[in-house]
Amino acid sequence: MAYEIVERLIPFSSGNRPGTPLVPREITSHRTGNPTADAMAHYRYFSRPLTPRRPASAHYFVDSGTILRIIPENERAYHAGPRANAIAIGIELCENRRPGTPGFLEAYRRYVWLHADICRRYGFDPRTRIRPHAYWDPRNRPDDPVGLINWQQFLRDVAKELGAM
Ligand SMILES: [Zn+2]
C-alpha cells in the first residue's frame, strides 16, 4: 500500500532550515518523544525560531494520518548532530498515539513505508543505510527510537515493504 507524502516546508527564517545541500547517503530514524504533538504540530513548532536559540528539525514527521515533509531531501536538517546531518535524511515517528493502539499502528505503517520508499528511490539496502538516532548519540538518545519500536523487527518490516514495491 502506497501513501501520500504531504509537503509543508518550514521557512528559512525559522533558523531550523539552513538550506545547505544534502546528497542523502543514509537514513536516521527518530522518535519525537512528545506525547501531545502530531506531525502538523511539529511543522508549526519548527516554523519559528526556537527558544533558547538552538536549531533543530528533521525532514519528515509521520503520524497516524500523515507523512509530512518539512525540509526537502536535498537540504540538510538538524536532527542528529553534524556528522549525521551531513549525510542522512531524518525521519521522526510521532508519539501522539500510544503504542499498542490502532493509531500507533497506522503511524508505524507509514513510518515503515516511508523508509522503504526512500530506500527504493536511492537504492539503499535497509540493513546498512538505516540507523537509529541512538547510533549517533548513544549517551543522550539511547532509546531513540529503539525504546519505542523493536529495531530488528522494524528493519525486517522495511525490507519486506521494499520487496513488495
Ligand atoms: Zn532523534
Coordinates of N, CA and C and ligand atoms in Angstrom, one line a residue:
M1 N 0.8 -1.2 0.0 CA 0.0 0.0 0.0 C 0.9 1.2 0.0
A2 N 0.6 2.1 -0.9 CA 1.4 3.4 -1.0 C 0.7 4.5 -0.3
Y3 N 1.4 5.3 0.3 CA 0.9 6.5 1.0 C 1.3 7.8 0.3
E4 N 0.5 8.8 0.6 CA 0.8 10.1 0.0 C 1.8 10.8 0.9
I5 N 2.8 11.6 0.3 CA 3.7 12.4 1.1 C 3.2 13.9 1.0
V6 N 2.9 14.5 2.1 CA 2.5 15.9 2.1 C 3.7 16.8 2.4
E7 N 3.8 17.8 1.6 CA 5.0 18.7 1.8 C 4.5 20.1 2.3
R8 N 5.0 20.5 3.5 CA 4.8 21.8 4.0 C 6.1 22.3 4.5
L9 N 6.8 23.0 3.7 CA 8.2 23.4 4.0 C 8.3 24.5 5.0
I10 N 9.1 24.3 6.0 CA 9.3 25.4 7.0 C 10.2 26.5 6.4
P11 N 10.0 27.7 6.8 CA 10.7 28.8 6.1 C 12.2 28.9 6.6
F12 N 13.1 29.4 5.8 CA 14.5 29.6 6.1 C 14.6 30.5 7.4
S13 N 13.6 31.5 7.5 CA 13.7 32.4 8.6 C 13.5 31.8 9.9
S14 N 13.1 30.5 10.0 CA 12.9 29.8 11.2 C 14.3 29.5 11.9
G15 N 15.3 29.5 11.0 CA 16.7 29.1 11.5 C 16.8 27.6 11.6
N16 N 15.8 26.9 11.4 CA 15.8 25.4 11.5 C 16.0 24.7 10.2
R17 N 16.1 25.5 9.1 CA 16.3 25.0 7.8 C 17.5 25.8 7.1
P18 N 18.7 25.2 7.2 CA 19.9 26.0 6.8 C 20.0 26.2 5.3
G19 N 19.3 25.3 4.5 CA 19.4 25.5 3.1 C 20.7 24.9 2.5
T20 N 21.5 24.2 3.4 CA 22.7 23.6 2.9 C 22.4 22.3 2.1
P21 N 23.1 22.2 1.0 CA 22.8 21.0 0.1 C 23.1 19.7 0.8
L22 N 22.3 18.7 0.6 CA 22.4 17.3 1.1 C 22.3 16.3 0.0
V23 N 23.3 15.4 -0.1 CA 23.2 14.3 -1.0 C 23.0 13.1 -0.1
P24 N 21.8 12.6 0.1 CA 21.5 11.6 1.1 C 22.2 10.3 0.8
R25 N 22.9 9.8 1.9 CA 23.6 8.5 1.8 C 23.0 7.5 2.7
E26 N 22.2 8.0 3.7 CA 21.5 7.0 4.6 C 20.4 7.7 5.3
I27 N 19.7 7.0 6.1 CA 18.5 7.5 6.9 C 18.8 7.4 8.4
T28 N 18.4 8.4 9.1 CA 18.5 8.3 10.6 C 17.0 8.3 11.1
S29 N 16.7 7.3 11.9 CA 15.3 7.1 12.4 C 15.2 7.7 13.8
H30 N 14.1 8.4 14.0 CA 13.9 9.0 15.3 C 12.5 8.7 15.9
R31 N 12.3 9.0 17.2 CA 11.0 9.2 17.8 C 11.0 10.6 18.3
T32 N 9.8 11.2 18.3 CA 9.7 12.6 18.8 C 9.8 12.8 20.3
G33 N 9.4 11.8 21.0 CA 9.4 11.9 22.5 C 8.4 12.9 23.0
N34 N 7.4 13.3 22.2 CA 6.4 14.2 22.6 C 5.0 13.6 22.5
P35 N 4.4 13.2 23.6 CA 3.1 12.5 23.5 C 1.9 13.4 23.1
T36 N 2.1 14.7 22.9 CA 0.9 15.5 22.6 C 1.0 16.1 21.2
A37 N 2.0 15.9 20.5 CA 2.2 16.6 19.2 C 2.1 15.6 18.0
D38 N 1.3 16.0 17.0 CA 1.2 15.2 15.8 C 2.1 15.9 14.8
A39 N 2.1 15.4 13.5 CA 3.0 15.9 12.5 C 2.9 17.4 12.3
M40 N 1.6 17.9 12.1 CA 1.4 19.3 11.9 C 1.9 20.2 13.0
A41 N 1.7 19.7 14.2 CA 2.2 20.5 15.4 C 3.7 20.6 15.4
H42 N 4.4 19.6 14.9 CA 5.8 19.8 14.7 C 6.2 20.8 13.6
Y43 N 5.4 20.7 12.5 CA 5.6 21.7 11.5 C 5.5 23.2 12.0
R44 N 4.4 23.4 12.8 CA 4.3 24.7 13.4 C 5.4 25.1 14.4
Y45 N 5.8 24.1 15.1 CA 6.9 24.3 16.1 C 8.2 24.7 15.5
F46 N 8.5 24.0 14.4 CA 9.8 24.2 13.8 C 9.8 25.3 12.7
S47 N 8.6 25.9 12.5 CA 8.5 27.0 11.6 C 8.9 28.3 12.2
R48 N 9.1 28.3 13.5 CA 9.5 29.5 14.2 C 10.9 29.3 14.8
P49 N 11.6 30.4 15.1 CA 12.9 30.2 15.8 C 12.6 29.6 17.2
L50 N 13.5 28.7 17.6 CA 13.3 28.0 18.9 C 13.9 28.8 20.0
T51 N 13.4 28.7 21.2 CA 13.9 29.4 22.3 C 14.3 28.4 23.4
P52 N 15.5 28.4 24.0 CA 16.6 29.2 23.6 C 17.1 28.8 22.2
R53 N 17.7 29.8 21.6 CA 18.1 29.7 20.2 C 19.0 28.5 19.9
R54 N 18.4 27.4 19.4 CA 19.2 26.2 19.1 C 18.5 25.5 18.0
P55 N 19.1 25.5 16.8 CA 18.4 24.9 15.6 C 18.1 23.4 15.8
A56 N 16.9 23.0 15.4 CA 16.5 21.6 15.4 C 15.5 21.4 14.3
S57 N 15.4 20.2 13.7 CA 14.4 19.9 12.7 C 14.7 18.5 12.3
A58 N 13.9 18.0 11.3 CA 14.1 16.7 10.6 C 13.4 16.9 9.3
H59 N 13.6 16.0 8.4 CA 13.0 16.1 7.1 C 11.5 15.7 7.1
Y60 N 11.2 14.6 7.9 CA 9.9 14.1 7.9 C 9.3 13.9 9.3
F61 N 8.0 14.1 9.5 CA 7.3 13.8 10.7 C 6.1 12.9 10.2
V62 N 6.0 11.7 10.9 CA 5.0 10.7 10.5 C 4.0 10.5 11.7
D63 N 2.7 10.7 11.4 CA 1.8 10.4 12.5 C 0.7 9.4 11.9
S64 N -0.4 9.2 12.6 CA -1.3 8.1 12.2 C -2.0 8.4 10.9
G65 N -2.0 9.7 10.5 CA -2.7 10.0 9.2 C -1.9 10.7 8.2
T66 N -0.7 11.1 8.5 CA 0.1 12.0 7.6 C 1.5 11.6 7.6
I67 N 2.1 11.7 6.4 CA 3.6 11.7 6.2 C 3.9 13.1 5.8
L68 N 4.5 13.9 6.6 CA 4.7 15.3 6.4 C 6.2 15.6 6.2
R69 N 6.5 16.2 5.0 CA 7.9 16.6 4.8 C 8.0 18.1 5.0
I70 N 8.9 18.5 5.9 CA 9.1 19.9 6.2 C 10.4 20.5 5.7
I71 N 11.3 19.6 5.3 CA 12.6 20.1 4.7 C 12.8 19.1 3.5
P72 N 13.2 19.7 2.3 CA 13.4 18.9 1.1 C 14.6 17.9 1.4
E73 N 14.5 16.8 0.7 CA 15.6 15.7 0.9 C 16.9 16.2 0.4
N74 N 17.0 17.2 -0.4 CA 18.3 17.7 -0.9 C 18.8 18.9 -0.1
E75 N 18.3 19.1 1.1 CA 18.8 20.1 2.0 C 19.0 19.4 3.4
R76 N 20.0 19.9 4.1 CA 20.3 19.3 5.4 C 19.3 19.8 6.4
A77 N 19.0 18.9 7.4 CA 18.2 19.2 8.6 C 19.1 19.1 9.8
Y78 N 18.6 19.6 10.9 CA 19.3 19.5 12.2 C 18.7 18.4 13.1
H79 N 19.1 17.1 12.8 CA 18.3 16.1 13.6 C 19.2 15.2 14.4
A80 N 20.5 15.0 14.1 CA 21.3 14.0 14.8 C 22.8 14.4 14.9
G81 N 23.1 15.7 15.0 CA 24.5 16.1 15.1 C 25.1 16.3 13.7
P82 N 26.2 17.0 13.6 CA 26.8 17.4 12.3 C 27.2 16.3 11.4
R83 N 27.7 15.2 12.0 CA 28.2 14.1 11.1 C 27.0 13.4 10.4
A84 N 26.0 13.2 11.2 CA 24.8 12.5 10.6 C 24.1 13.5 9.7
N85 N 23.9 14.7 10.1 CA 23.2 15.7 9.3 C 23.8 15.9 7.9
A86 N 25.1 15.7 7.8 CA 25.8 15.9 6.5 C 25.5 14.8 5.5
I87 N 24.9 13.6 6.0 CA 24.7 12.5 5.1 C 23.3 11.9 5.2
A88 N 22.5 12.2 6.2 CA 21.3 11.5 6.4 C 20.0 12.3 6.3
I89 N 19.0 11.6 5.8 CA 17.6 12.1 5.9 C 17.1 11.7 7.3
G90 N 16.5 12.6 8.0 CA 15.9 12.4 9.3 C 14.4 12.2 9.3
I91 N 14.0 11.1 9.9 CA 12.6 10.7 9.9 C 12.1 10.5 11.3
E92 N 11.1 11.3 11.7 CA 10.6 11.2 13.1 C 9.2 10.5 13.1
L93 N 9.1 9.6 14.1 CA 7.8 8.9 14.4 C 7.1 9.7 15.5
C94 N 6.0 10.2 15.2 CA 5.2 11.0 16.2 C 4.7 10.0 17.3
E95 N 4.6 10.5 18.5 CA 4.2 9.6 19.6 C 2.9 10.1 20.2
N96 N 2.0 10.8 19.4 CA 0.8 11.2 20.0 C -0.3 10.1 20.0
R97 N 0.1 8.9 19.5 CA -0.8 7.7 19.7 C 0.1 6.7 20.4
R98 N -0.5 6.2 21.5 CA 0.2 5.3 22.3 C 0.5 3.9 21.7
P99 N 1.7 3.4 21.9 CA 2.0 2.0 21.4 C 0.9 1.0 21.8
G100 N 0.6 0.2 20.9 CA -0.5 -0.8 21.2 C -1.9 -0.4 20.7
T101 N -2.0 0.9 20.3 CA -3.3 1.4 19.9 C -3.3 1.3 18.3
P102 N -4.6 1.3 17.7 CA -4.7 1.3 16.3 C -4.0 2.5 15.7
G103 N -4.1 3.6 16.3 CA -3.4 4.8 15.8 C -1.9 4.7 15.7
F104 N -1.3 4.1 16.7 CA 0.1 3.9 16.7 C 0.5 3.0 15.5
L105 N -0.3 1.9 15.3 CA 0.0 1.0 14.2 C -0.1 1.7 12.9
E106 N -1.1 2.6 12.7 CA -1.2 3.4 11.5 C 0.1 4.3 11.3
A107 N 0.5 4.9 12.3 CA 1.7 5.7 12.2 C 2.9 4.8 11.9
Y108 N 3.0 3.7 12.6 CA 4.2 2.8 12.3 C 4.2 2.3 10.9
R109 N 3.0 2.0 10.3 CA 3.0 1.5 9.0 C 3.5 2.6 8.0
R110 N 3.1 3.8 8.3 CA 3.6 4.9 7.4 C 5.1 5.2 7.6
Y111 N 5.5 5.0 8.8 CA 7.0 5.2 9.1 C 7.8 4.1 8.3
V112 N 7.3 2.9 8.4 CA 7.9 1.8 7.6 C 7.9 2.0 6.1
W113 N 6.7 2.4 5.6 CA 6.6 2.6 4.2 C 7.5 3.8 3.7
L114 N 7.6 4.8 4.5 CA 8.5 6.0 4.1 C 10.0 5.5 4.0
H115 N 10.4 4.8 5.0 CA 11.8 4.3 5.0 C 12.0 3.4 3.7
A116 N 11.0 2.6 3.4 CA 11.2 1.7 2.2 C 11.1 2.5 1.0
D117 N 10.3 3.5 0.9 CA 10.2 4.4 -0.3 C 11.5 5.1 -0.5
I118 N 12.1 5.6 0.5 CA 13.4 6.3 0.3 C 14.5 5.3 -0.1
C119 N 14.5 4.1 0.5 CA 15.5 3.1 0.1 C 15.3 2.7 -1.3
R120 N 14.1 2.6 -1.8 CA 13.8 2.3 -3.2 C 14.3 3.4 -4.1
R121 N 14.0 4.7 -3.7 CA 14.4 5.8 -4.6 C 15.9 6.0 -4.7
Y122 N 16.6 5.7 -3.6 CA 18.1 5.9 -3.6 C 18.9 4.7 -3.8
G123 N 18.2 3.5 -3.9 CA 18.9 2.2 -4.0 C 19.6 1.8 -2.7
F124 N 19.1 2.2 -1.5 CA 19.7 1.9 -0.2 C 19.3 0.5 0.2
D125 N 20.2 -0.2 0.8 CA 20.0 -1.5 1.5 C 19.5 -1.2 2.9
P126 N 18.3 -1.5 3.3 CA 17.9 -1.1 4.6 C 18.8 -1.6 5.8
R127 N 19.5 -2.7 5.5 CA 20.3 -3.3 6.6 C 21.6 -2.4 6.9
T128 N 22.0 -1.6 5.9 CA 23.2 -0.9 6.1 C 23.0 0.6 6.0
R129 N 21.8 1.1 5.5 CA 21.6 2.5 5.3 C 20.6 3.1 6.2
I130 N 20.1 2.4 7.2 CA 19.2 2.9 8.2 C 19.8 2.8 9.6
R131 N 19.9 3.9 10.3 CA 20.5 3.8 11.6 C 19.6 4.6 12.6
P132 N 19.5 4.1 13.8 CA 18.7 4.8 14.8 C 19.5 6.0 15.3
H133 N 18.8 7.1 15.7 CA 19.4 8.2 16.3 C 20.4 7.8 17.4
A134 N 20.0 6.7 18.1 CA 20.9 6.2 19.2 C 22.3 5.9 18.7
Y135 N 22.4 5.5 17.5 CA 23.7 5.2 16.9 C 24.6 6.4 17.0
W136 N 24.1 7.5 16.7 CA 24.9 8.8 16.6 C 25.0 9.4 18.0
D137 N 24.1 9.2 18.9 CA 24.2 9.9 20.2 C 23.8 8.9 21.3
P138 N 24.6 7.8 21.5 CA 24.1 6.8 22.4 C 24.0 7.3 23.9
R139 N 24.8 8.3 24.2 CA 24.7 8.8 25.6 C 23.5 9.6 25.9
N140 N 23.1 10.5 25.0 CA 22.0 11.4 25.2 C 20.6 10.8 24.6
R141 N 20.7 10.0 23.6 CA 19.5 9.5 23.0 C 19.5 7.9 22.9
P142 N 19.8 7.3 24.0 CA 19.9 5.8 23.9 C 18.7 5.0 23.5
D143 N 17.5 5.7 23.7 CA 16.3 4.9 23.3 C 15.6 5.5 22.1
D144 N 16.3 6.3 21.3 CA 15.7 6.9 20.1 C 16.0 6.2 18.9
P145 N 15.1 5.6 18.2 CA 13.7 5.3 18.6 C 13.6 3.8 19.2
V146 N 14.7 3.3 19.5 CA 14.8 1.8 19.8 C 14.0 1.5 21.1
G147 N 13.7 2.5 21.9 CA 12.9 2.2 23.1 C 11.4 2.2 22.8
L148 N 11.1 2.6 21.6 CA 9.7 2.7 21.2 C 9.3 1.5 20.2
I149 N 10.2 1.2 19.4 CA 9.9 0.1 18.4 C 11.0 -1.0 18.5
N150 N 10.7 -2.2 18.1 CA 11.6 -3.3 18.1 C 12.5 -3.1 16.8
W151 N 13.8 -2.7 17.0 CA 14.6 -2.3 15.9 C 14.8 -3.3 14.8
Q152 N 15.1 -4.6 15.3 CA 15.3 -5.6 14.3 C 14.1 -5.9 13.5
Q153 N 12.9 -5.9 14.2 CA 11.7 -6.2 13.6 C 11.4 -5.0 12.6
F154 N 11.7 -3.8 13.0 CA 11.5 -2.7 12.1 C 12.3 -2.8 10.8
L155 N 13.6 -3.2 10.9 CA 14.4 -3.4 9.7 C 13.8 -4.5 8.8
R156 N 13.3 -5.5 9.4 CA 12.6 -6.6 8.6 C 11.4 -6.1 8.0
D157 N 10.6 -5.3 8.7 CA 9.4 -4.7 8.1 C 9.7 -3.8 6.9
V158 N 10.7 -3.0 7.1 CA 11.1 -2.1 5.9 C 11.6 -3.0 4.7
A159 N 12.4 -4.0 5.0 CA 12.9 -4.8 3.9 C 11.7 -5.5 3.2
K160 N 10.7 -6.0 4.0 CA 9.5 -6.6 3.4 C 8.7 -5.6 2.6
E161 N 8.5 -4.4 3.1 CA 7.8 -3.4 2.3 C 8.5 -3.1 1.0
L162 N 9.9 -2.9 1.1 CA 10.7 -2.6 0.0 C 10.6 -3.7 -1.1
G163 N 10.6 -5.0 -0.6 CA 10.5 -6.1 -1.5 C 9.1 -6.2 -2.3
A164 N 8.1 -5.5 -1.7 CA 6.8 -5.6 -2.3 C 6.5 -4.4 -3.2
M165 N 7.5 -3.5 -3.3 CA 7.3 -2.2 -4.1 C 7.6 -2.5 -5.6
Ligands
ZN1 ZN 16.1 11.6 17.4

